[in-house]
mmCIF file of C-alpha atoms in Angstrom:
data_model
loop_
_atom_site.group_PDB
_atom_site.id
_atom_site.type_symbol
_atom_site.label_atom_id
_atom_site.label_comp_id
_atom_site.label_asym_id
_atom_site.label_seq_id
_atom_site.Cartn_x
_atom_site.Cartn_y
_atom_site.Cartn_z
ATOM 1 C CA UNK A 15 180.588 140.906 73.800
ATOM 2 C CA UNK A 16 181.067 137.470 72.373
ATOM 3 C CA UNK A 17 181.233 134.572 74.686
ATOM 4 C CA UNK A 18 182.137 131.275 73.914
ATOM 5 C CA UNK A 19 181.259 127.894 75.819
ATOM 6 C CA UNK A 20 183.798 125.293 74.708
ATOM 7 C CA UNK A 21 184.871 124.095 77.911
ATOM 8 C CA UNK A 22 183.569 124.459 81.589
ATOM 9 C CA UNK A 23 185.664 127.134 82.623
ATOM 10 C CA UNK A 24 184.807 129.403 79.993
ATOM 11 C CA UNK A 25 182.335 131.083 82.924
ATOM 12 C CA UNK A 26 183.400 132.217 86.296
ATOM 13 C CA UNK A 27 182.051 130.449 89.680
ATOM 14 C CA UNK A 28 179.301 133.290 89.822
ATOM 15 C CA UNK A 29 178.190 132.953 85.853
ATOM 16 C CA UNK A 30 177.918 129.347 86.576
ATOM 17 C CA UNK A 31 175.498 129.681 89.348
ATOM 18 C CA UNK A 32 173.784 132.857 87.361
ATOM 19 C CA UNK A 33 172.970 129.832 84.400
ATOM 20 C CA UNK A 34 172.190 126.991 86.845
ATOM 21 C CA UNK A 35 169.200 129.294 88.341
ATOM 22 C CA UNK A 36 168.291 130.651 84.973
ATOM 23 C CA UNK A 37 167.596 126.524 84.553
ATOM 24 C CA UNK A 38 165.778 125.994 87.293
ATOM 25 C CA UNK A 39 163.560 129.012 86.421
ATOM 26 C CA UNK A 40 163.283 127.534 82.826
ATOM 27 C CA UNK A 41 162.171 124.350 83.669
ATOM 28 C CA UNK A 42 159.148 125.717 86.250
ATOM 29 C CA UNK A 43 158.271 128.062 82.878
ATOM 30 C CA UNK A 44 159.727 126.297 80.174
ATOM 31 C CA UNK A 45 158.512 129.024 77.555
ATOM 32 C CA UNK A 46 159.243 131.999 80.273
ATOM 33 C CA UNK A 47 162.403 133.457 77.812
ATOM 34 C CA UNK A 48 161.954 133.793 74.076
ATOM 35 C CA UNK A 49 164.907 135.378 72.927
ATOM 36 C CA UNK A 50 164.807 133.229 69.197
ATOM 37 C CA UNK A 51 161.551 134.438 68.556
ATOM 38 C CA UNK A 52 160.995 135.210 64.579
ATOM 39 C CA UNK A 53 162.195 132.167 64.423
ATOM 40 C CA UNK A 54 165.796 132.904 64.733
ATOM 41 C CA UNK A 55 168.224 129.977 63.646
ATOM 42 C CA UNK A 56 170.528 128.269 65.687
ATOM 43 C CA UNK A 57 173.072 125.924 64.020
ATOM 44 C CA UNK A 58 173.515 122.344 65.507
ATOM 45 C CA UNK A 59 176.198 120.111 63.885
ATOM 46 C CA UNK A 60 176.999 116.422 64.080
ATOM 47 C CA UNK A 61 179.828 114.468 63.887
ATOM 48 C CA UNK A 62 178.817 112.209 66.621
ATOM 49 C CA UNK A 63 175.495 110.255 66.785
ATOM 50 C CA UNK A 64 173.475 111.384 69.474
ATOM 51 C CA UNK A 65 170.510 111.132 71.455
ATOM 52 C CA UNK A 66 170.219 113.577 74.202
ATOM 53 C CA UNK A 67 171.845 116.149 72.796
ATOM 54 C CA UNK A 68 170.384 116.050 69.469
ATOM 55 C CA UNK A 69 166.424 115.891 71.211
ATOM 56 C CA UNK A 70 167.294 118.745 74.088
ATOM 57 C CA UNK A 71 168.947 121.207 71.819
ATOM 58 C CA UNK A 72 166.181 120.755 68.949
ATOM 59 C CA UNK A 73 163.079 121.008 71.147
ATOM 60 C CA UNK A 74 165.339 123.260 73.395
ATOM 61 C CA UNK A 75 165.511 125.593 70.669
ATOM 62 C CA UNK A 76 162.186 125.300 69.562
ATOM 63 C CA UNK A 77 160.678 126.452 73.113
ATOM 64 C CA UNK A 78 163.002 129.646 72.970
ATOM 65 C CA UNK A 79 161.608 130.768 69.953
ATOM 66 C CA UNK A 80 163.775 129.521 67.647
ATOM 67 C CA UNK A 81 164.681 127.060 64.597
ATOM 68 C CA UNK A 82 166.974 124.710 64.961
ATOM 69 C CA UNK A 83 168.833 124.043 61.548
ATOM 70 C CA UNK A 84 170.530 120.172 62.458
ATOM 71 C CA UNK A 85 173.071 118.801 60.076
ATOM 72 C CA UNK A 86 176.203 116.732 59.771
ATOM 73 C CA UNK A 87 179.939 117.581 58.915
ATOM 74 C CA UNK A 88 178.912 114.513 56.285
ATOM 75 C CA UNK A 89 176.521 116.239 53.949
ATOM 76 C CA UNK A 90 178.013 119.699 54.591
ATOM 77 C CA UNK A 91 181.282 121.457 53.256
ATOM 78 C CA UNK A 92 182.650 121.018 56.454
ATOM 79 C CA UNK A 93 183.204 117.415 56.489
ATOM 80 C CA UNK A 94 185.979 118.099 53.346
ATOM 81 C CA UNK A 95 186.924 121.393 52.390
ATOM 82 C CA UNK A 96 186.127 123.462 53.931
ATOM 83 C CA UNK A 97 187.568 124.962 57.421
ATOM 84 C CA UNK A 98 185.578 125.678 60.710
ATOM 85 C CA UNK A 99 186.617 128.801 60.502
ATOM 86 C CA UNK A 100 185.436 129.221 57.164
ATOM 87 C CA UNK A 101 182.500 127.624 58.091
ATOM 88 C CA UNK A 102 181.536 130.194 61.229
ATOM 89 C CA UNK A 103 181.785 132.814 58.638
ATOM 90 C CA UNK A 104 179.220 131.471 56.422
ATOM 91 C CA UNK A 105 177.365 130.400 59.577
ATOM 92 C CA UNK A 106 177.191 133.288 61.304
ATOM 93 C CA UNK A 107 175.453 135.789 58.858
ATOM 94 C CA UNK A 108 172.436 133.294 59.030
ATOM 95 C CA UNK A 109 172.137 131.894 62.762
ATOM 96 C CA UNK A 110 172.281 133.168 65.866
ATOM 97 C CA UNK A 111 174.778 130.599 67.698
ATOM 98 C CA UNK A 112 176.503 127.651 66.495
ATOM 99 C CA UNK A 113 176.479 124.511 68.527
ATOM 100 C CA UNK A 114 179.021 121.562 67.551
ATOM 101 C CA UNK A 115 179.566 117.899 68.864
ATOM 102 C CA UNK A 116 182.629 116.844 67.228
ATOM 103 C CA UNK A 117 185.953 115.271 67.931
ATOM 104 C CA UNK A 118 188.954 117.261 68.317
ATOM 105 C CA UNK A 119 188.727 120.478 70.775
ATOM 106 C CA UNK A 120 190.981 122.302 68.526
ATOM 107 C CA UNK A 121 188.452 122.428 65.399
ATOM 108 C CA UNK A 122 186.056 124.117 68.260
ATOM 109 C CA UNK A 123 188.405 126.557 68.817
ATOM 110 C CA UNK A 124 189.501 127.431 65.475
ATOM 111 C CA UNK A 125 185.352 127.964 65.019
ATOM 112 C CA UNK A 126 185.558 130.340 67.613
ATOM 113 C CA UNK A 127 188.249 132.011 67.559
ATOM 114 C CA UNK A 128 186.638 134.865 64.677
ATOM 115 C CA UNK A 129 183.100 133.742 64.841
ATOM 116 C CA UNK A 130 180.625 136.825 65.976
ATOM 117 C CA UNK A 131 178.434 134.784 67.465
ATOM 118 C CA UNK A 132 178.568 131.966 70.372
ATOM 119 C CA UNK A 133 179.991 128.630 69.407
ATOM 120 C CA UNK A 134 179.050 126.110 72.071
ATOM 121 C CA UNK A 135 181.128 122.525 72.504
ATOM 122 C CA UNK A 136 177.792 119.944 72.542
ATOM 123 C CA UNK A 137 180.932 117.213 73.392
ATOM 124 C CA UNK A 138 184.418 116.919 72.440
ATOM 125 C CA UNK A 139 187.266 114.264 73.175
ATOM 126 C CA UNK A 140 188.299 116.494 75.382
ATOM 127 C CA UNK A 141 185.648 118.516 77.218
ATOM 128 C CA UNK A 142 181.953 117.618 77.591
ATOM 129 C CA UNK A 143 180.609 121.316 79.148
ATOM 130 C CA UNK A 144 176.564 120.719 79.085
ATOM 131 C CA UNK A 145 176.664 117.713 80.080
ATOM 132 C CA UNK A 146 178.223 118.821 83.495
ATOM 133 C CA UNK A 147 175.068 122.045 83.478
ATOM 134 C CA UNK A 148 172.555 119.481 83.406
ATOM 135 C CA UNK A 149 174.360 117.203 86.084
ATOM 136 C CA UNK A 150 174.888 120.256 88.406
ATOM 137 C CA UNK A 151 171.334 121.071 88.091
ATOM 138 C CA UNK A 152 170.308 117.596 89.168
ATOM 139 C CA UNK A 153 172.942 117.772 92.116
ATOM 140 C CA UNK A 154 171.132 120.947 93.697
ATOM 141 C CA UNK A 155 167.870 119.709 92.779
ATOM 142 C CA UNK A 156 168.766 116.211 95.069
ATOM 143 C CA UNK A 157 171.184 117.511 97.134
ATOM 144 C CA UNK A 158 170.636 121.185 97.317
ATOM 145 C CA UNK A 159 173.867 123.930 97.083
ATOM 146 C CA UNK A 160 176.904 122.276 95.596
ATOM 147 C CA UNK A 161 179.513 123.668 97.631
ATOM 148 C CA UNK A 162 181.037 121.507 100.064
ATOM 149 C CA UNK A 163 179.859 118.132 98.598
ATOM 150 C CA UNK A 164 182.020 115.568 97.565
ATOM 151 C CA UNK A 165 181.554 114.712 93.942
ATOM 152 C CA UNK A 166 183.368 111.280 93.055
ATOM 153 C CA UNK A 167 183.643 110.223 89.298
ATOM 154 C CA UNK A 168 184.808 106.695 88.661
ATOM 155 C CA UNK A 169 186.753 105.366 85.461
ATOM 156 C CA UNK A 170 188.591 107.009 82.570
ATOM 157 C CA UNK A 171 189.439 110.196 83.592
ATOM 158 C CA UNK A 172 191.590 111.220 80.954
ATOM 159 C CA UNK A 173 188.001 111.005 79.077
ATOM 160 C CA UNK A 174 185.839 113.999 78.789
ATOM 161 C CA UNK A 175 183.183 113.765 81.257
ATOM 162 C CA UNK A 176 186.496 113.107 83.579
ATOM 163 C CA UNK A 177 188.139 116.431 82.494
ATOM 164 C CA UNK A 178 184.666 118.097 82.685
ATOM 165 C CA UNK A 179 184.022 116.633 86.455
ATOM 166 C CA UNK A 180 186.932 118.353 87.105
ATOM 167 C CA UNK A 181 186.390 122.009 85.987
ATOM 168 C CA UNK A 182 183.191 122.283 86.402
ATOM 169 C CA UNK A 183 182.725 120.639 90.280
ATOM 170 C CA UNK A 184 185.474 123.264 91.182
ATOM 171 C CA UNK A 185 183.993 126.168 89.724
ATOM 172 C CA UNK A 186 180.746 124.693 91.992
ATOM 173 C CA UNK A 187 182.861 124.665 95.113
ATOM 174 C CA UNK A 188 182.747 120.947 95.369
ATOM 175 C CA UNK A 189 185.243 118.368 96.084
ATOM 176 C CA UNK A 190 186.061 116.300 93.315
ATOM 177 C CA UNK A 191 187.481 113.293 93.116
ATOM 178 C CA UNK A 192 188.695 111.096 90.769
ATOM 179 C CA UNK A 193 189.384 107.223 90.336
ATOM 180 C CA UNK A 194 191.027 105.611 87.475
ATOM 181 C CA UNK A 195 193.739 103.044 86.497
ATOM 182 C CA UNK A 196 197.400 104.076 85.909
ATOM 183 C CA UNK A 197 197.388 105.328 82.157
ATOM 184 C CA UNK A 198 193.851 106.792 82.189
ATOM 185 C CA UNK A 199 194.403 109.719 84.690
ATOM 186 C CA UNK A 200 192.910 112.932 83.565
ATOM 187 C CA UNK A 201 195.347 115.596 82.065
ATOM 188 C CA UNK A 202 198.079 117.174 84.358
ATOM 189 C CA UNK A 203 196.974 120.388 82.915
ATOM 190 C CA UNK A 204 193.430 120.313 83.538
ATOM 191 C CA UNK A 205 194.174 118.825 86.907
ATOM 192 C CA UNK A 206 196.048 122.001 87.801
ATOM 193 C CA UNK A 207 193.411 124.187 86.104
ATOM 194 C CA UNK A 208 190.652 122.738 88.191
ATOM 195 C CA UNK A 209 192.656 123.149 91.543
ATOM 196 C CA UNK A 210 193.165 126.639 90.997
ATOM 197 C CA UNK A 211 189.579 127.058 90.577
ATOM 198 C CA UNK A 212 189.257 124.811 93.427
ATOM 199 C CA UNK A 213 191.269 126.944 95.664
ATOM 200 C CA UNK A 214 189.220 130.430 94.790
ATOM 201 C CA UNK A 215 185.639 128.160 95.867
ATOM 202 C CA UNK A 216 186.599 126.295 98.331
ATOM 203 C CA UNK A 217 186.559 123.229 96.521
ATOM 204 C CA UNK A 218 189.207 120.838 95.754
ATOM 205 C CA UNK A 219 190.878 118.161 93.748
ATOM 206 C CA UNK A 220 192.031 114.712 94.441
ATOM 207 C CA UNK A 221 193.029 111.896 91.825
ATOM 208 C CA UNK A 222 194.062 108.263 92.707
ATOM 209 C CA UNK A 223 193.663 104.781 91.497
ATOM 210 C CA UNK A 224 191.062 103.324 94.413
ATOM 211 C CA UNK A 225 188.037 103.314 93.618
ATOM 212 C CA UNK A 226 186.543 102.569 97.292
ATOM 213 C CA UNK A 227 188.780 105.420 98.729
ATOM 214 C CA UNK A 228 187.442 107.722 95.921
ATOM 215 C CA UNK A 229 183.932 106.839 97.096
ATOM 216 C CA UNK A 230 184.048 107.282 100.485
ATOM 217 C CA UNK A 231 181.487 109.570 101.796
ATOM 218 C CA UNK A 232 180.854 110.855 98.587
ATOM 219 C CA UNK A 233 177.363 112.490 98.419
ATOM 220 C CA UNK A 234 177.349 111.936 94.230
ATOM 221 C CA UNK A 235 178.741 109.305 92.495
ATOM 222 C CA UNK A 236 179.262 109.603 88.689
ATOM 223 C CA UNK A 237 180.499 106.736 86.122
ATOM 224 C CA UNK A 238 180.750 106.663 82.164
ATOM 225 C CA UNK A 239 181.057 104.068 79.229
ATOM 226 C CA UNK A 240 184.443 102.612 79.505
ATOM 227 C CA UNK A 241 184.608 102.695 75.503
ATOM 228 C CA UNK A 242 183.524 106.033 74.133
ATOM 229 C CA UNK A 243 182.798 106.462 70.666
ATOM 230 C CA UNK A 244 185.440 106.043 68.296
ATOM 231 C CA UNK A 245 187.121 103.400 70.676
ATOM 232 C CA UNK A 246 185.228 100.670 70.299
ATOM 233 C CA UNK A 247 188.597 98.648 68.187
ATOM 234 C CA UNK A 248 190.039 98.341 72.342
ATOM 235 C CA UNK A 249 186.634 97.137 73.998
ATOM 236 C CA UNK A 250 188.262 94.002 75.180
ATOM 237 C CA UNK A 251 191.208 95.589 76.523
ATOM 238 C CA UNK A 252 189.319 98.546 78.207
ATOM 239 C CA UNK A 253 186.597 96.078 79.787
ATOM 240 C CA UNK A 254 189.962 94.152 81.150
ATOM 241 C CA UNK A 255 191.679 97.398 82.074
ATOM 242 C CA UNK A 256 188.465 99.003 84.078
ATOM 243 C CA UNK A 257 186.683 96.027 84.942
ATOM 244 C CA UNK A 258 187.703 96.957 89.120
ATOM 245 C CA UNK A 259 185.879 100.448 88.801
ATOM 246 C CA UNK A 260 182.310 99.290 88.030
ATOM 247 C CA UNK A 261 180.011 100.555 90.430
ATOM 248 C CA UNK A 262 178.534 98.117 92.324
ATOM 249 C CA UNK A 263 176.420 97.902 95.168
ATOM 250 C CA UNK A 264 179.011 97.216 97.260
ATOM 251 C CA UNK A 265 180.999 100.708 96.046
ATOM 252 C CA UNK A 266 178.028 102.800 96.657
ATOM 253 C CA UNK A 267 178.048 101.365 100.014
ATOM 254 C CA UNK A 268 181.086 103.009 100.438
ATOM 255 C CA UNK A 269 179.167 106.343 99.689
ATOM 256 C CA UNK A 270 177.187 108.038 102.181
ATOM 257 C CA UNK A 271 173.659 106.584 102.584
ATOM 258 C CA UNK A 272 171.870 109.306 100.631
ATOM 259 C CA UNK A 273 174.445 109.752 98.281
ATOM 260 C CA UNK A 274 173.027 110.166 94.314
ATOM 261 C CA UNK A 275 174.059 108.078 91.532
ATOM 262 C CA UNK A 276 174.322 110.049 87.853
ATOM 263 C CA UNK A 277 175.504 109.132 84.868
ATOM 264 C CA UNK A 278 175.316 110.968 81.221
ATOM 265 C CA UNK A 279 174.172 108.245 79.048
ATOM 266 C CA UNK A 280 174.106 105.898 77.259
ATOM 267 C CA UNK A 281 174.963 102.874 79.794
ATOM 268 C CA UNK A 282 176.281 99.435 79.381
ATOM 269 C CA UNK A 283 174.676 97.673 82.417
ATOM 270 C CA UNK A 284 176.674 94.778 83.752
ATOM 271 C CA UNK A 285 180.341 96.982 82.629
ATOM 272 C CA UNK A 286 180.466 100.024 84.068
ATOM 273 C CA UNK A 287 177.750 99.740 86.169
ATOM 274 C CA UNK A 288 175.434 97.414 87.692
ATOM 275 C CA UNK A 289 171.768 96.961 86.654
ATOM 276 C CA UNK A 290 171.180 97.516 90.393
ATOM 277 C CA UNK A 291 172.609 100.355 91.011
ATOM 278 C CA UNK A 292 172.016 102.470 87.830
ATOM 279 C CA UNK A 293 167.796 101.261 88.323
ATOM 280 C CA UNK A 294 168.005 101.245 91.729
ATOM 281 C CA UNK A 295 166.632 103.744 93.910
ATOM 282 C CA UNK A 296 170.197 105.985 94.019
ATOM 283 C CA UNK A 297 169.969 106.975 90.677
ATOM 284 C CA UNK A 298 168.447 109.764 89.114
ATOM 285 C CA UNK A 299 169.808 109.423 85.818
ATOM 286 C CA UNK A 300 166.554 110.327 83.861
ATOM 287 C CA UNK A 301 166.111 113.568 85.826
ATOM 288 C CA UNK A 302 169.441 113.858 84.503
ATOM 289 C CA UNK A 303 168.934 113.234 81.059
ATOM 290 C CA UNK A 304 165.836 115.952 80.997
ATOM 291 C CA UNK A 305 167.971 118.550 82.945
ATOM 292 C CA UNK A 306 170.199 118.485 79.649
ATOM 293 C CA UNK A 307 166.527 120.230 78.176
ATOM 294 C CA UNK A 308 166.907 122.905 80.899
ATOM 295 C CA UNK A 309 170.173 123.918 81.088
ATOM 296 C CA UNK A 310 171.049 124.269 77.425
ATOM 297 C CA UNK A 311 168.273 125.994 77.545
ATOM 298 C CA UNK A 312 169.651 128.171 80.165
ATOM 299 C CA UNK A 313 173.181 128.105 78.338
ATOM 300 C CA UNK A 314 171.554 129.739 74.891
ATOM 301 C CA UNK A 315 169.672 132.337 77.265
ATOM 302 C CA UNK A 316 172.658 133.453 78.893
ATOM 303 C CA UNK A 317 174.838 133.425 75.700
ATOM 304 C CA UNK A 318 172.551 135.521 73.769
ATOM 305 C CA UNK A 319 172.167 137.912 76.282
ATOM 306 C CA UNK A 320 175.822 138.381 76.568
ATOM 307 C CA UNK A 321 175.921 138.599 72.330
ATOM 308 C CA UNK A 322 173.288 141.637 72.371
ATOM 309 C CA UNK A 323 174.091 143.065 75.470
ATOM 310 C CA UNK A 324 170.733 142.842 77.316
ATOM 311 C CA UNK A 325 169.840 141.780 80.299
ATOM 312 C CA UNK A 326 168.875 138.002 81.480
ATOM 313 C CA UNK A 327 165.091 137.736 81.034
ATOM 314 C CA UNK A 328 162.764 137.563 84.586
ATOM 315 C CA UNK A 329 161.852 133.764 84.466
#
C-alpha cells in the first residue's frame, strides 16, 4: 500500500512513535537499513533554496543505499508545462519516492494523488512535516517521552512550522500552544484537526496572543523567521507586527528552568530571537538540525516498507 507524507497527520499517534524509534536506531547505526541498495533513485525537487533539507535528504539517501537525483522545477518540465501529476508519472517508473519542497500544498497533492510511489512534502506554505520528525526526536532525546509536555511555539502561526506544531505535538500527546498576533493565528481548520488528535493522546491545544502566558512552564520553546521565503516585500511590517514575540531571555524565564529552546533554521538573531538565547545554553538547535539526517532517514525507511509490503528492518 501506498503511503503518502504531505502533512503530519498523514500517520497515526502509534506510526509516529514506530518512525521516531526507527530514528533513534538509525542514528546509533546510521548504515543499519539499506533498503535503496542497487542504487535505487529517489527524486528530490526544489523550488525553495535550501540548506538542511537539501544536505540531510542527499547524504540521507546516500547512507540507505540509494541515489539521490536533486533538481529544480527551473530546469525541469515541471516548472512550465508540465503538471505534477504528469510529472509523478514520468517519475515514478524511474525512482523509488519522490520528495518535493515547494509552495502550494495543493501541487503536493495533485502529485500524490495517482503516484505509485511515496511523495513526501520536504516544506510547503502550508505544512512543514520533517521538520517536526527531527524536532520530536530532539524533544525525547532532551526531554525524554513527549506526552504530557508542554510544547509552546511563538510567532506566525498561520505559517507552516505553526500548523505543523500543531498536528504533529498532538499526535505526540503533548500540549501545544500557540502565540501570535491577531491576523497571524494558525488555520481554524487545522486548529480543530489537531484537537481532535489532541483529545485521542491526551494532548491538547491552546492558541492566544500572549506570548508570556504561552510560555509559562513550557518544557520546549520553539520560534521561526518572522519573514519566510517569498515574503520578504513585508519585512518591515512583519518585524513591526511581531517585534513583542521575540524570545528573549526574559520569555524563557517564563519557561520552566530546564525547558529546551529549538528552532528549524535559518535564524535572524536580534528579530525573532536573541543571540542569547538561541547560543545560549537552552538551545539545542544543531542537534536539531542533524536530527533532520535521522529522521528522514527514518521517514524513507518506513515509507518504503509500507510501498513493498515488508517489514521495518532490525536497526
Amino acid at each position: 500500500m501506498i503511503r503518502h507524507f504531505l502533512r503530519d497527520d498523514d500517520v497515526t499517534p502509534a506510526e509516529q512513535l514506530e518512525i521516531l524509534e526507527l530514528a533513534s536506531k538509525l542514528k546509533e547505526n546510521r548504515f543499519a537499513a539499506r533498503p535503496l541498495e542497487g542504487p535505487q533513485s529517489v527524486a528530490v525537487i526544489f523550488d525553495k533554496s535550501s540548506t538542511r533539507t537539501r544536505v540531510s535528504f542527499h547524504v540521507g539517501i546516500s547512507e540507505l543505499g540509494g541515489s539521490p537525483l536533486i533538481f529544480t522545477t527551473a530546469n525541469s518540465q515541471l516548472g512550465g508545462k508540465e503538471t505534477p501529476s504528469d510529472t509523478a508519472r514520468v517519475l515514478e517508473r524511474m525512482t523509488q519516492a519522490i520528495v518535493w519542497r515547494t509552495y502550494e500544498q495543493s501541487g503536493l497533492e495533485e502529485m500524490a494523488a495517482g503516484a505509485t510511489v511515496p511523495v513526501v512534502n520536504a516544506l510547503s506554505d502550508d505544512f512543514h512535516p520533517c521538520q517536526l520528525l527531527a524536532d520530536l526526536l530532539t524533544i525525547r532525546e532532551h526531554r525524554g517521552d513527549t506526552r504530557g509536555q508542554k510544547l509552546t511555539f511563538v510567532g506566525d502561526g498561520a505559517c507552516n512550522m505553526g500548523h505543523s506544531y500543531l498536528l504533529a505535538g498532538a499526535l505526540a500527546g503533548m500540549h501545544v500552544s500557540i502565540a501570535s498576533p491577531e491576523g497571524y493565528l494558525p488555520r481554524e481548520d487545522v486548529v480543530a484537526d489537531a484537537r481532535k488528535i489532541a483529545a485521542e493522546t491526551g494532548g491538547s491545544i491552546t492558541v492566544g496572543t500572549d506570548p508570556a502566558v504561552a510560555v509559562s512552564g513550557a518544557d520546549v520553546v520553539a520560534t521561526d523567521t518572522w519573514v519566510s521565503m517569498g515574503m520578504e516585500a513585508e519585512r518591515e511590517a512583519r518585524v513591526a507586527t511581531f517585534s513583542p514575540y521575540r524570545v528573549t531571555a526574559s520569555l524563557m524565564a517564563e519557561a520552566k528552568s530546564d525547558a529546551i529552546f529549538i528552532h528549524c533554521l535559518p535564524a535572524d538573531r536580534g528579530f525573532e530571537v536573541d543571540a542569547e538565547v538561541i547560543d545560549g545554553p537552552q538551545s539545542v538547535i544543531w542537534d536539531e538540525a542533524e536530527n533532520r539526517l535521522h529522521a528522514q532517514k527514518a521517514l524513507l525507511v518506513w515509507l518504503l516498507a509500507k510501498a513493498r509490503g515488508q517489514s521495518l528492518p532490525q536497526a
